[in-house]
Short mmCIF file of C-alpha atoms and ligand atoms in Angstrom, two decimals:
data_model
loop_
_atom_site.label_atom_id
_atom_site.label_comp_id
_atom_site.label_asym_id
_atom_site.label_seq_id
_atom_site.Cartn_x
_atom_site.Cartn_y
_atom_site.Cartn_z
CA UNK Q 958 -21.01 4.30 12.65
CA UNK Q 959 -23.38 5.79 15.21
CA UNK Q 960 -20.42 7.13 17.38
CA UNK Q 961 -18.65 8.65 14.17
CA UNK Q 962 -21.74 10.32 13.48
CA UNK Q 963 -21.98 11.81 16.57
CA UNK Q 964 -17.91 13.17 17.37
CA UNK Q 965 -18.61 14.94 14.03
CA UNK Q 966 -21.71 16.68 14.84
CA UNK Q 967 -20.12 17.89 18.57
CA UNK Q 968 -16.68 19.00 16.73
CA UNK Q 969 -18.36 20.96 13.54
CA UNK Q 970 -19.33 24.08 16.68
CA UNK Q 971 -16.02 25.59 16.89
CA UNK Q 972 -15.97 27.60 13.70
CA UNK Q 973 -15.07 30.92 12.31
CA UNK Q 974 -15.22 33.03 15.70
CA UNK Q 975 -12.34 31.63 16.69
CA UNK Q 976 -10.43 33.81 14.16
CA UNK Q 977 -11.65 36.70 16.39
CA UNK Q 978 -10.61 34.64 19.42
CA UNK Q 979 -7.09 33.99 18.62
CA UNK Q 980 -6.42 37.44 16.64
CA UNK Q 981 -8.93 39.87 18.02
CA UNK Q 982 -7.66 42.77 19.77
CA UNK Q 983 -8.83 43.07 23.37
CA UNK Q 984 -11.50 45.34 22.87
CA UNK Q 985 -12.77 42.96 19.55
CA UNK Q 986 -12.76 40.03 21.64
CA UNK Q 987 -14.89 41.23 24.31
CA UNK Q 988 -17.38 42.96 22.00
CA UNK Q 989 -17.77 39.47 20.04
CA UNK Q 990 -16.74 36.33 22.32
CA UNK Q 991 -19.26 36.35 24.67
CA UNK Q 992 -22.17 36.64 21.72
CA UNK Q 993 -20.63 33.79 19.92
CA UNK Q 994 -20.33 31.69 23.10
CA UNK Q 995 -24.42 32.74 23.53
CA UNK Q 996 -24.46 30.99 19.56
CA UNK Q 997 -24.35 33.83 17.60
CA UNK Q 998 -22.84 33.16 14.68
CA UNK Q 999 -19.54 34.40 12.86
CA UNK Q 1000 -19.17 34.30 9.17
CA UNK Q 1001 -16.05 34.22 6.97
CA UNK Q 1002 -15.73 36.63 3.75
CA UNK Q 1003 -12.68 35.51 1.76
CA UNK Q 1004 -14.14 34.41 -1.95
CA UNK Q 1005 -14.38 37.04 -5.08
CA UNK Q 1006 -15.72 36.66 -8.11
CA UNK Q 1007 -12.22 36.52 -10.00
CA UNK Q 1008 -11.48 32.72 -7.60
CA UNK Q 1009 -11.67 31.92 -4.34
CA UNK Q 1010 -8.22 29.51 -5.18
CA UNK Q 1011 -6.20 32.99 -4.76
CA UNK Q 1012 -7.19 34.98 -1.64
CA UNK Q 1013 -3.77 36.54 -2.20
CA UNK Q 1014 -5.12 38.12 -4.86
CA UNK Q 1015 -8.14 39.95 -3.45
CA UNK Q 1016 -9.15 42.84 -5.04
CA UNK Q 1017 -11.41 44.27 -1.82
CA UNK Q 1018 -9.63 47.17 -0.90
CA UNK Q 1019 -9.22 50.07 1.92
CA UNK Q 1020 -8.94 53.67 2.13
CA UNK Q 1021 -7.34 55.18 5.12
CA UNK Q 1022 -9.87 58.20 6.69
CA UNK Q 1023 -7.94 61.04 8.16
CA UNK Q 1024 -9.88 59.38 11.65
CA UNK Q 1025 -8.05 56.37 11.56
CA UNK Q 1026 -10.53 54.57 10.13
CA UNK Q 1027 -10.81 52.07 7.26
CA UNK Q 1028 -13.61 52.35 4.61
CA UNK Q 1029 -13.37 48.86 2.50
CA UNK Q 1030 -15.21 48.73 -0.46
CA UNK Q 1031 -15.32 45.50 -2.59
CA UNK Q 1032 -17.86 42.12 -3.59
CA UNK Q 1033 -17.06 38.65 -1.84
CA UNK Q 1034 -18.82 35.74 -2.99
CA UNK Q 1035 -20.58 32.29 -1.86
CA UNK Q 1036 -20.55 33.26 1.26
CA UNK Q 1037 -22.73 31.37 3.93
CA UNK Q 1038 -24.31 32.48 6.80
CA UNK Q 1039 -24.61 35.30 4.30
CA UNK Q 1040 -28.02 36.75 6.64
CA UNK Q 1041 -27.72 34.71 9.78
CA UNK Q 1042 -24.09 35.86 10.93
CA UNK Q 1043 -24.15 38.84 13.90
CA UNK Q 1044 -20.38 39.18 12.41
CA UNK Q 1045 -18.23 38.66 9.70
CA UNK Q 1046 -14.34 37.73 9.54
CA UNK Q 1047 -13.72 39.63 6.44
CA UNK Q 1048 -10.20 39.77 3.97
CA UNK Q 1049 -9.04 42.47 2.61
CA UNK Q 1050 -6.25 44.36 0.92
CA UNK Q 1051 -4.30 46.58 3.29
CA UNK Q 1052 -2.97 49.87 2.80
CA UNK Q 1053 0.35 48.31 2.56
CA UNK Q 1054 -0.66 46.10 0.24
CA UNK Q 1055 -0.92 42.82 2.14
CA UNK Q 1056 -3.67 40.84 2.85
CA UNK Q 1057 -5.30 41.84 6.14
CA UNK Q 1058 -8.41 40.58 8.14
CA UNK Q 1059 -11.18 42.38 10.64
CA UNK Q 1060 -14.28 41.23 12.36
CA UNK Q 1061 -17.00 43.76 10.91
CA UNK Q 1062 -19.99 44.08 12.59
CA UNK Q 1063 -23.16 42.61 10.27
CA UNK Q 1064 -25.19 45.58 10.99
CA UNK Q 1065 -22.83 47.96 9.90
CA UNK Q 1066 -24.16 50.54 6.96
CA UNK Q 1067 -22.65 49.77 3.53
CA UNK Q 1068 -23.19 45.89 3.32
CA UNK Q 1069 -25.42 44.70 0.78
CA UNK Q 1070 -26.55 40.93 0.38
CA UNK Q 1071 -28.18 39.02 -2.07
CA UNK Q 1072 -29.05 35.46 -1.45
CA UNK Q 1073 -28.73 32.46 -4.08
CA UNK Q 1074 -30.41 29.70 -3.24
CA UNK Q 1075 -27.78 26.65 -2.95
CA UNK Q 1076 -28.44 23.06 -4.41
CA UNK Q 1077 -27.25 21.55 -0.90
CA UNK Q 1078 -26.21 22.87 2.35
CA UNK Q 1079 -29.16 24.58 2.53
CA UNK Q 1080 -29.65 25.31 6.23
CA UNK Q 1081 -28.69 28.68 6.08
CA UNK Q 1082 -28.33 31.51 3.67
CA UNK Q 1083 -25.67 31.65 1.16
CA UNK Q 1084 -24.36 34.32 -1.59
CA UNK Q 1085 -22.97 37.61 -2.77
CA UNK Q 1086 -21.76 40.16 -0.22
CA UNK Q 1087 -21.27 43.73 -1.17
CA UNK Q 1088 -19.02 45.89 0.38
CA UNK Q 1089 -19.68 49.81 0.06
CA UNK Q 1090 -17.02 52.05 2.00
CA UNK Q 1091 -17.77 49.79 4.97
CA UNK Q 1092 -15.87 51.79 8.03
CA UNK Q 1093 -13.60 49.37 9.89
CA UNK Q 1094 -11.53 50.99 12.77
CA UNK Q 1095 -7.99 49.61 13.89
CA UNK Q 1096 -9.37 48.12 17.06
CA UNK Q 1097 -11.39 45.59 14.46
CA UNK Q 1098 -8.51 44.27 12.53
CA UNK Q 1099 -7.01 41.30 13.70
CA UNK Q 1100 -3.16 40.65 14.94
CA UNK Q 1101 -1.29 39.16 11.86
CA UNK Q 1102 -0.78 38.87 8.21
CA UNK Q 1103 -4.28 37.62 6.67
CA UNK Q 1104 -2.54 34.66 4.76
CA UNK Q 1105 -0.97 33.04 7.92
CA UNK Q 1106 -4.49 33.89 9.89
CA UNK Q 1107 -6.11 31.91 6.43
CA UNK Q 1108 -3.72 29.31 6.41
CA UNK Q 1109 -3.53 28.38 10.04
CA UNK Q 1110 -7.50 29.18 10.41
CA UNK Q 1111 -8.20 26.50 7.83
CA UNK Q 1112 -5.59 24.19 8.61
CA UNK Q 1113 -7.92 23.85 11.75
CA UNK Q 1114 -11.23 24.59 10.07
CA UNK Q 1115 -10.93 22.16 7.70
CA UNK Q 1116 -10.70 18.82 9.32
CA UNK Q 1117 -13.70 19.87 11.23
CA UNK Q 1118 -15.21 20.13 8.12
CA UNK Q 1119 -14.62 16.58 6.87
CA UNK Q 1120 -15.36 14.64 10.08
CA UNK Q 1121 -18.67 16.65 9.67
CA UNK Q 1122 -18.93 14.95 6.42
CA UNK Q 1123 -17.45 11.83 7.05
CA UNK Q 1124 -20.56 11.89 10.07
CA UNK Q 1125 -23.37 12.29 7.02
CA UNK Q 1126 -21.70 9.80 5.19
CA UNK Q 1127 -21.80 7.39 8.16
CA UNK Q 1128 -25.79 7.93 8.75
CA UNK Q 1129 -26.38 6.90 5.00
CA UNK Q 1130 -23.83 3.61 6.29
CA UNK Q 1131 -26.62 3.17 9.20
CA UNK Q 1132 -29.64 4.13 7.20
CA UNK Q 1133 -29.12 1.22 4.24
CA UNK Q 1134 -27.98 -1.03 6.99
CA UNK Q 1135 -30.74 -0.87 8.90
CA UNK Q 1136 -32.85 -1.15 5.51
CA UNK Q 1137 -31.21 -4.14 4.49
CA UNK Q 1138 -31.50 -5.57 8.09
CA UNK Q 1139 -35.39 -4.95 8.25
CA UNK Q 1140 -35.88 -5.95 4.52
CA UNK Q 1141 -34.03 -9.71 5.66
CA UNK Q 1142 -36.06 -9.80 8.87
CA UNK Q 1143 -39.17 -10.02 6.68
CA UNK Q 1144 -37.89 -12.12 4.26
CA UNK Q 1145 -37.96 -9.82 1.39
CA UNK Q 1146 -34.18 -10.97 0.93
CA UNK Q 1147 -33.51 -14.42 2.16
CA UNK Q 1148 -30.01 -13.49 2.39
CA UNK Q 1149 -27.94 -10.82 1.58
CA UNK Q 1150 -25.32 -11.07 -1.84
CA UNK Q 1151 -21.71 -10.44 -1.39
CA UNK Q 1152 -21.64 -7.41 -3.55
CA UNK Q 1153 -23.51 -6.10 -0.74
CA UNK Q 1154 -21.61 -7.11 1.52
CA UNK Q 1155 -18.12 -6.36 0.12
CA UNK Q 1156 -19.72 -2.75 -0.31
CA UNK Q 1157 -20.61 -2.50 3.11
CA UNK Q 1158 -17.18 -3.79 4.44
CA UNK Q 1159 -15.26 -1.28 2.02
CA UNK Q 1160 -16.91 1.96 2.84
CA UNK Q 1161 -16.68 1.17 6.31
CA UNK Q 1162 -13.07 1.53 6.42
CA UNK Q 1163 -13.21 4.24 3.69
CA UNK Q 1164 -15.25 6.08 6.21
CA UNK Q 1165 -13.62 5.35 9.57
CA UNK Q 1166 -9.77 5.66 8.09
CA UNK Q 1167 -10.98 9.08 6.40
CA UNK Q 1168 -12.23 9.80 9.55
CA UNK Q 1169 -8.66 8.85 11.33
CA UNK Q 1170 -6.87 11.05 8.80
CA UNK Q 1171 -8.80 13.94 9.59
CA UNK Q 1172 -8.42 13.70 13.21
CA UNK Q 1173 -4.75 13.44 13.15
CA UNK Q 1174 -5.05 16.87 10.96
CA UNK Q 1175 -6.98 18.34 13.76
CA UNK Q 1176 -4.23 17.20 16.18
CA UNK Q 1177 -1.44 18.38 14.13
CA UNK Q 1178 -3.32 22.09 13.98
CA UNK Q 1179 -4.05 21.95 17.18
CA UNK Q 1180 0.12 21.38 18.06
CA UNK Q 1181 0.59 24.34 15.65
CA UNK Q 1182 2.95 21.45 13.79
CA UNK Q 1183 4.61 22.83 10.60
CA UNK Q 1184 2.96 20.04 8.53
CA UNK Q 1185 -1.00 20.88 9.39
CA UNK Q 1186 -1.76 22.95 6.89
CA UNK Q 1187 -1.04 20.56 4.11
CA UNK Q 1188 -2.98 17.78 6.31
CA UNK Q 1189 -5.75 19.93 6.61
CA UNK Q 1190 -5.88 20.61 2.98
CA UNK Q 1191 -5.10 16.73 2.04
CA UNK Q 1192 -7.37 15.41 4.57
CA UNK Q 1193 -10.24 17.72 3.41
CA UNK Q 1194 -10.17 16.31 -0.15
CA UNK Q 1195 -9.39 12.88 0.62
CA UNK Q 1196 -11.89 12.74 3.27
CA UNK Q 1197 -14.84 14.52 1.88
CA UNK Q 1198 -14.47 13.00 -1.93
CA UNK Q 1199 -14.58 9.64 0.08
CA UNK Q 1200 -17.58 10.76 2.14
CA UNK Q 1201 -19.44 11.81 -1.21
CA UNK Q 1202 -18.33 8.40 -3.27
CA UNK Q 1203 -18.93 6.44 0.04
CA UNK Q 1204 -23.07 7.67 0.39
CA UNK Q 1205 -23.04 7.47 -3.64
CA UNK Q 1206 -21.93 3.88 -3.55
CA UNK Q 1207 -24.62 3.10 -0.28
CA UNK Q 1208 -27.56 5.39 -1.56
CA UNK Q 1209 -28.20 2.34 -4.54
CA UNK Q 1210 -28.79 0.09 -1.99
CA UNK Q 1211 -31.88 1.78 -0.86
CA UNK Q 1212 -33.49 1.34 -4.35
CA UNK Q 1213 -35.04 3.98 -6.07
CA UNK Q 1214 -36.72 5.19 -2.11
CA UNK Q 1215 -33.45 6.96 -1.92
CA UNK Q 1216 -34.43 8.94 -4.86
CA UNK Q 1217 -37.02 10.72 -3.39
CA UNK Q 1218 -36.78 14.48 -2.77
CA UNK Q 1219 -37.91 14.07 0.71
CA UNK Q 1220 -35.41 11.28 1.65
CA UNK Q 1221 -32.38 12.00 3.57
CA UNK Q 1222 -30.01 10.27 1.89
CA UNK Q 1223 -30.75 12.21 -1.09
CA UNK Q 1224 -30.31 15.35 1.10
CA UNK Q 1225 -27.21 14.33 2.84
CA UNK Q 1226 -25.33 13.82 -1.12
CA UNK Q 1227 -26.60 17.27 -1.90
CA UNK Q 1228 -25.06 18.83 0.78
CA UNK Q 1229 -21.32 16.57 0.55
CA UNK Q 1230 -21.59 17.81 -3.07
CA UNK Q 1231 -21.62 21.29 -1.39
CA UNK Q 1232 -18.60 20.55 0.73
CA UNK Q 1233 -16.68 19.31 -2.53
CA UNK Q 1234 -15.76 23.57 -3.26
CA UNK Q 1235 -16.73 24.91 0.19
CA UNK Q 1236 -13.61 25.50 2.30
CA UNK Q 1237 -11.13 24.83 -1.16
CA UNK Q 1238 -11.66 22.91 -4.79
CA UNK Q 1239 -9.97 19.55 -4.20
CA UNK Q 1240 -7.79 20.17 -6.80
CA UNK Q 1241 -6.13 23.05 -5.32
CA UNK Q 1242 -5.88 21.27 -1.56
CA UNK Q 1243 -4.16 18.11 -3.46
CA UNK Q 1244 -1.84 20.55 -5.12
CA UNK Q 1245 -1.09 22.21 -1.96
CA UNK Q 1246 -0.53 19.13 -0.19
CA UNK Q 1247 1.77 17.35 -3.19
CA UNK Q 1248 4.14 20.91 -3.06
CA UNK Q 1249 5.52 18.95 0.11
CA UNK Q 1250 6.49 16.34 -1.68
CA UNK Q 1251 8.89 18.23 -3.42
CA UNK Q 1252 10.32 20.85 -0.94
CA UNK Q 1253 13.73 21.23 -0.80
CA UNK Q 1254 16.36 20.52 1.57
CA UNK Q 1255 17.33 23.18 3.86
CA UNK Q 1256 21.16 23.73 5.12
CA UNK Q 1257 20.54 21.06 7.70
CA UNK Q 1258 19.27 18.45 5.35
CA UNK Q 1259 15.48 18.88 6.82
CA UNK Q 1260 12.60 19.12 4.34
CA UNK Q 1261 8.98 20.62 5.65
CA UNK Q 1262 7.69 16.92 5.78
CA UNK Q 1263 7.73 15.56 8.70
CA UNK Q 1264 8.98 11.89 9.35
CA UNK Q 1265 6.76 9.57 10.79
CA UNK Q 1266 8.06 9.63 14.17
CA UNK Q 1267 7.97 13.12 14.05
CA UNK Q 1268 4.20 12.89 13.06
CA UNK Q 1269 3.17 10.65 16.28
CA UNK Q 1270 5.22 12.81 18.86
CA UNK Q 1271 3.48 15.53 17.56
CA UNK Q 1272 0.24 13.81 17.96
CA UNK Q 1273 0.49 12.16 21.23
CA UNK Q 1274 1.75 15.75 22.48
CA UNK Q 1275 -1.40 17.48 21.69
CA UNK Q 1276 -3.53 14.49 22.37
C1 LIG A 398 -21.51 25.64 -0.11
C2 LIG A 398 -20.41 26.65 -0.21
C3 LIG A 398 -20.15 27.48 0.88
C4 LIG A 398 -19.15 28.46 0.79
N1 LIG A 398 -18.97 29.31 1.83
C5 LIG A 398 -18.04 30.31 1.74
C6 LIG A 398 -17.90 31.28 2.79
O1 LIG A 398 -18.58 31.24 3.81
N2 LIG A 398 -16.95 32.24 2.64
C7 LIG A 398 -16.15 32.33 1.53
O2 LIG A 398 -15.30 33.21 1.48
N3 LIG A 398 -16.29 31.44 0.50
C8 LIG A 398 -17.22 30.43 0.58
N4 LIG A 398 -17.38 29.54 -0.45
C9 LIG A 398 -16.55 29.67 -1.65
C10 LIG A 398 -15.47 28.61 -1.72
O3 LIG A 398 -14.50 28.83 -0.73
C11 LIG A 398 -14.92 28.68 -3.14
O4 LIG A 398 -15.93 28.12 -3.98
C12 LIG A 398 -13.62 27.95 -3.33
O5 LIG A 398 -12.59 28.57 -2.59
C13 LIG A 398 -13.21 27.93 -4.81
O6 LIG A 398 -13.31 29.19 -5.37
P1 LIG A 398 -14.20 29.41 -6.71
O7 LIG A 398 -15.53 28.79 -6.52
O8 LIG A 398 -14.15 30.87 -6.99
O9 LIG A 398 -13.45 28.57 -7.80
P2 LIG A 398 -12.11 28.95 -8.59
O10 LIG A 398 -11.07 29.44 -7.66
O11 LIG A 398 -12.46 29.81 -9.74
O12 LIG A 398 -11.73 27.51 -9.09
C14 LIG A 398 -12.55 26.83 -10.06
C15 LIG A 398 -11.65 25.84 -10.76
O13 LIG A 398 -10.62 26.52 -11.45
C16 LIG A 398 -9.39 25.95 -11.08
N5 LIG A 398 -8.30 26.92 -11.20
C17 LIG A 398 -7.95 27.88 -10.32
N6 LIG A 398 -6.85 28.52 -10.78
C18 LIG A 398 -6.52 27.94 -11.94
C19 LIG A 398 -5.47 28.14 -12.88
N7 LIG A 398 -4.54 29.07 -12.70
N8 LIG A 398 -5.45 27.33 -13.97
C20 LIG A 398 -6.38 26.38 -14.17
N9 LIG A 398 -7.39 26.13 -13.32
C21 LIG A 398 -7.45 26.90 -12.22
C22 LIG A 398 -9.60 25.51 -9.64
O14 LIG A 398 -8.60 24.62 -9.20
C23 LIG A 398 -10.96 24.88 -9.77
O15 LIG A 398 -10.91 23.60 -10.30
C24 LIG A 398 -18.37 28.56 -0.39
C25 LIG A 398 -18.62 27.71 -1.47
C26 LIG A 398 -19.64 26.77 -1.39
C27 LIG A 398 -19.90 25.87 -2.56
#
């Protein structure tokens, strides 16, 4: 578990900048990648208060200037990094009515925060953003329509997400192990019983096959594959709701130590209870990855899903 705690620290870096990476114009890119390389950070404003499940449906708006500029005015939600991030990937409404995205500069007059503090997760600052006739100007808006940036962004994103889990999961595994390993060394327990045992053994595999899905996810978005964004989205919810019922499971086999504010493991389900709306309600992810199941057949008889074989060629070509 050591090693799986580790890959998902190292693979959790990559995050939101790469938006302005992939999509930034030329003159974006050089203004912002070399600040983010230095670990400045990039934050992500999608969520408003009517549900983050529709981005389509945001309600943060532009006005063209006469300049050429954009003034967005509008309120986005739960949003982390909320005073840490140098920059913000922000969605909007277009002119033309689609759903657009631009890298806005944190500093820039006519943002207003207000921090909430969070239950978990709380390592950085998290809450309401406020938009006020914020002044965006073409060279800041990234290449593309903002639902394919979303989509392929968190077809990506998200499987980074869940191995980060799946990695605090996997120090609770090692932190009741070694417990229960120090507690028989003294005799406390002359032997361990198989509930135990069977526990251990099952959330192992929970863990590590979780962890196998989400990496194959990561491969497939990587590949640009047709089929990553509803592994992202399937191997989010399967992987983090069995990283949080995985450490619930382990946590009772610390005793009532692992109820103490101060203890880790306590921490550690805090913050996977975070991860269970961050990045997409489970419910919604299922729902996006069960629409596959039901695509139609096009002219040539080929549905979205990919066939198995399909799946491994994809995945031993990006690997
Ligand atoms: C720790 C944390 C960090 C976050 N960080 C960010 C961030 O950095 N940037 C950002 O933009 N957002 C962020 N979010 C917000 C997150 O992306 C949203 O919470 C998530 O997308 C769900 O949106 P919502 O909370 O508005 O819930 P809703 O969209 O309102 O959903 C709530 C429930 O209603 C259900 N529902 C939705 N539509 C329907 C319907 N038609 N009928 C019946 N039920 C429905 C949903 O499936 C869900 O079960 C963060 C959230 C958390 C908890």
């Amino acid at each position: 578990m050591r090693l799986l705690r580790h890959r998902s620290a190292r693979c959790f870096r990559a995050r939101h900048g790469r938006l302005i990476a992939r999509h930034g114009s030329a003159q974006t890119r050089q203004r912002w990648i070399p600040r983010l390389l230095a670990s400045e950070l990039a934050g992500i404003a999608v969520t408003e208060p009517h549900g983050g499940s529709r981005p389509a449906e945001s309600r943060t708006c532009v006005v063209a200037g006469l300049d050429g500029t954009w003034r967005v005015t509008g309120r986005k939600t739960w949003i982390s990094r909320l005073t840490e991030a140098a920059v913000f990937v922000l969605f909007f409404r277009a002119p033309d009515g689609g759903l657009a995205a631009a890298a806005v500069d944190a500093t820039e007059p006519g943002l207003h925060r207000q921090p909430i503090p969070p239950t978990g997760l709380a390592g950085w600052t998290w809450g309401v953003l406020d938009l006020d006739e914020v002044t965006i100007c073409q060279e800041d808006v990234l290449n593309g329509d903002g639902m394919l940036l979303l989509r392929e962004h968190f077809a990506g994103y998200r499987p980074l997400v869940t191995a980060t889990a799946l990695g605090g999961a996997a120090a609770v595994f090692d932190a009741v192990t070694t417990r229960l390993s120090a507690r028989r060394a003294l005799g406390d327990l002359p032997r361990l019983r198989d509930s135990t045992l069977i526990t251990l053994g099952r959330t192992h595999v929970q863990l590590a096959t979780a962890l196998l899905g989400a990496v194959t996810a990561s491969h497939l978005a990587e590949g640009g594959h047709p089929a990553a964004e509803p592994w992202g989205a399937a191997a989010k919810a399967h992987g983090i709701d069995t990283a949080d019922s995985a450490a619930a499971e382990l946590a009772l086999l610390l005793g009532a130590s692992g109820f103490r504010a101060d203890c880790q493991t306590a921490k550690t389900r805090r913050d996977l209870s975070g991860l269970l709306y961050a990045d997409g309600i489970h419910d919604s992810l299922y729902r996006t990855a069960g629409k596959q199941h039901t695509a139609t057949k096009d002219a040539a008889g080929v549905t979205s899903v990919p066939t198995p074989r399909d799946r491994l060629a994809s995945v031993a070509m990006t690997g």
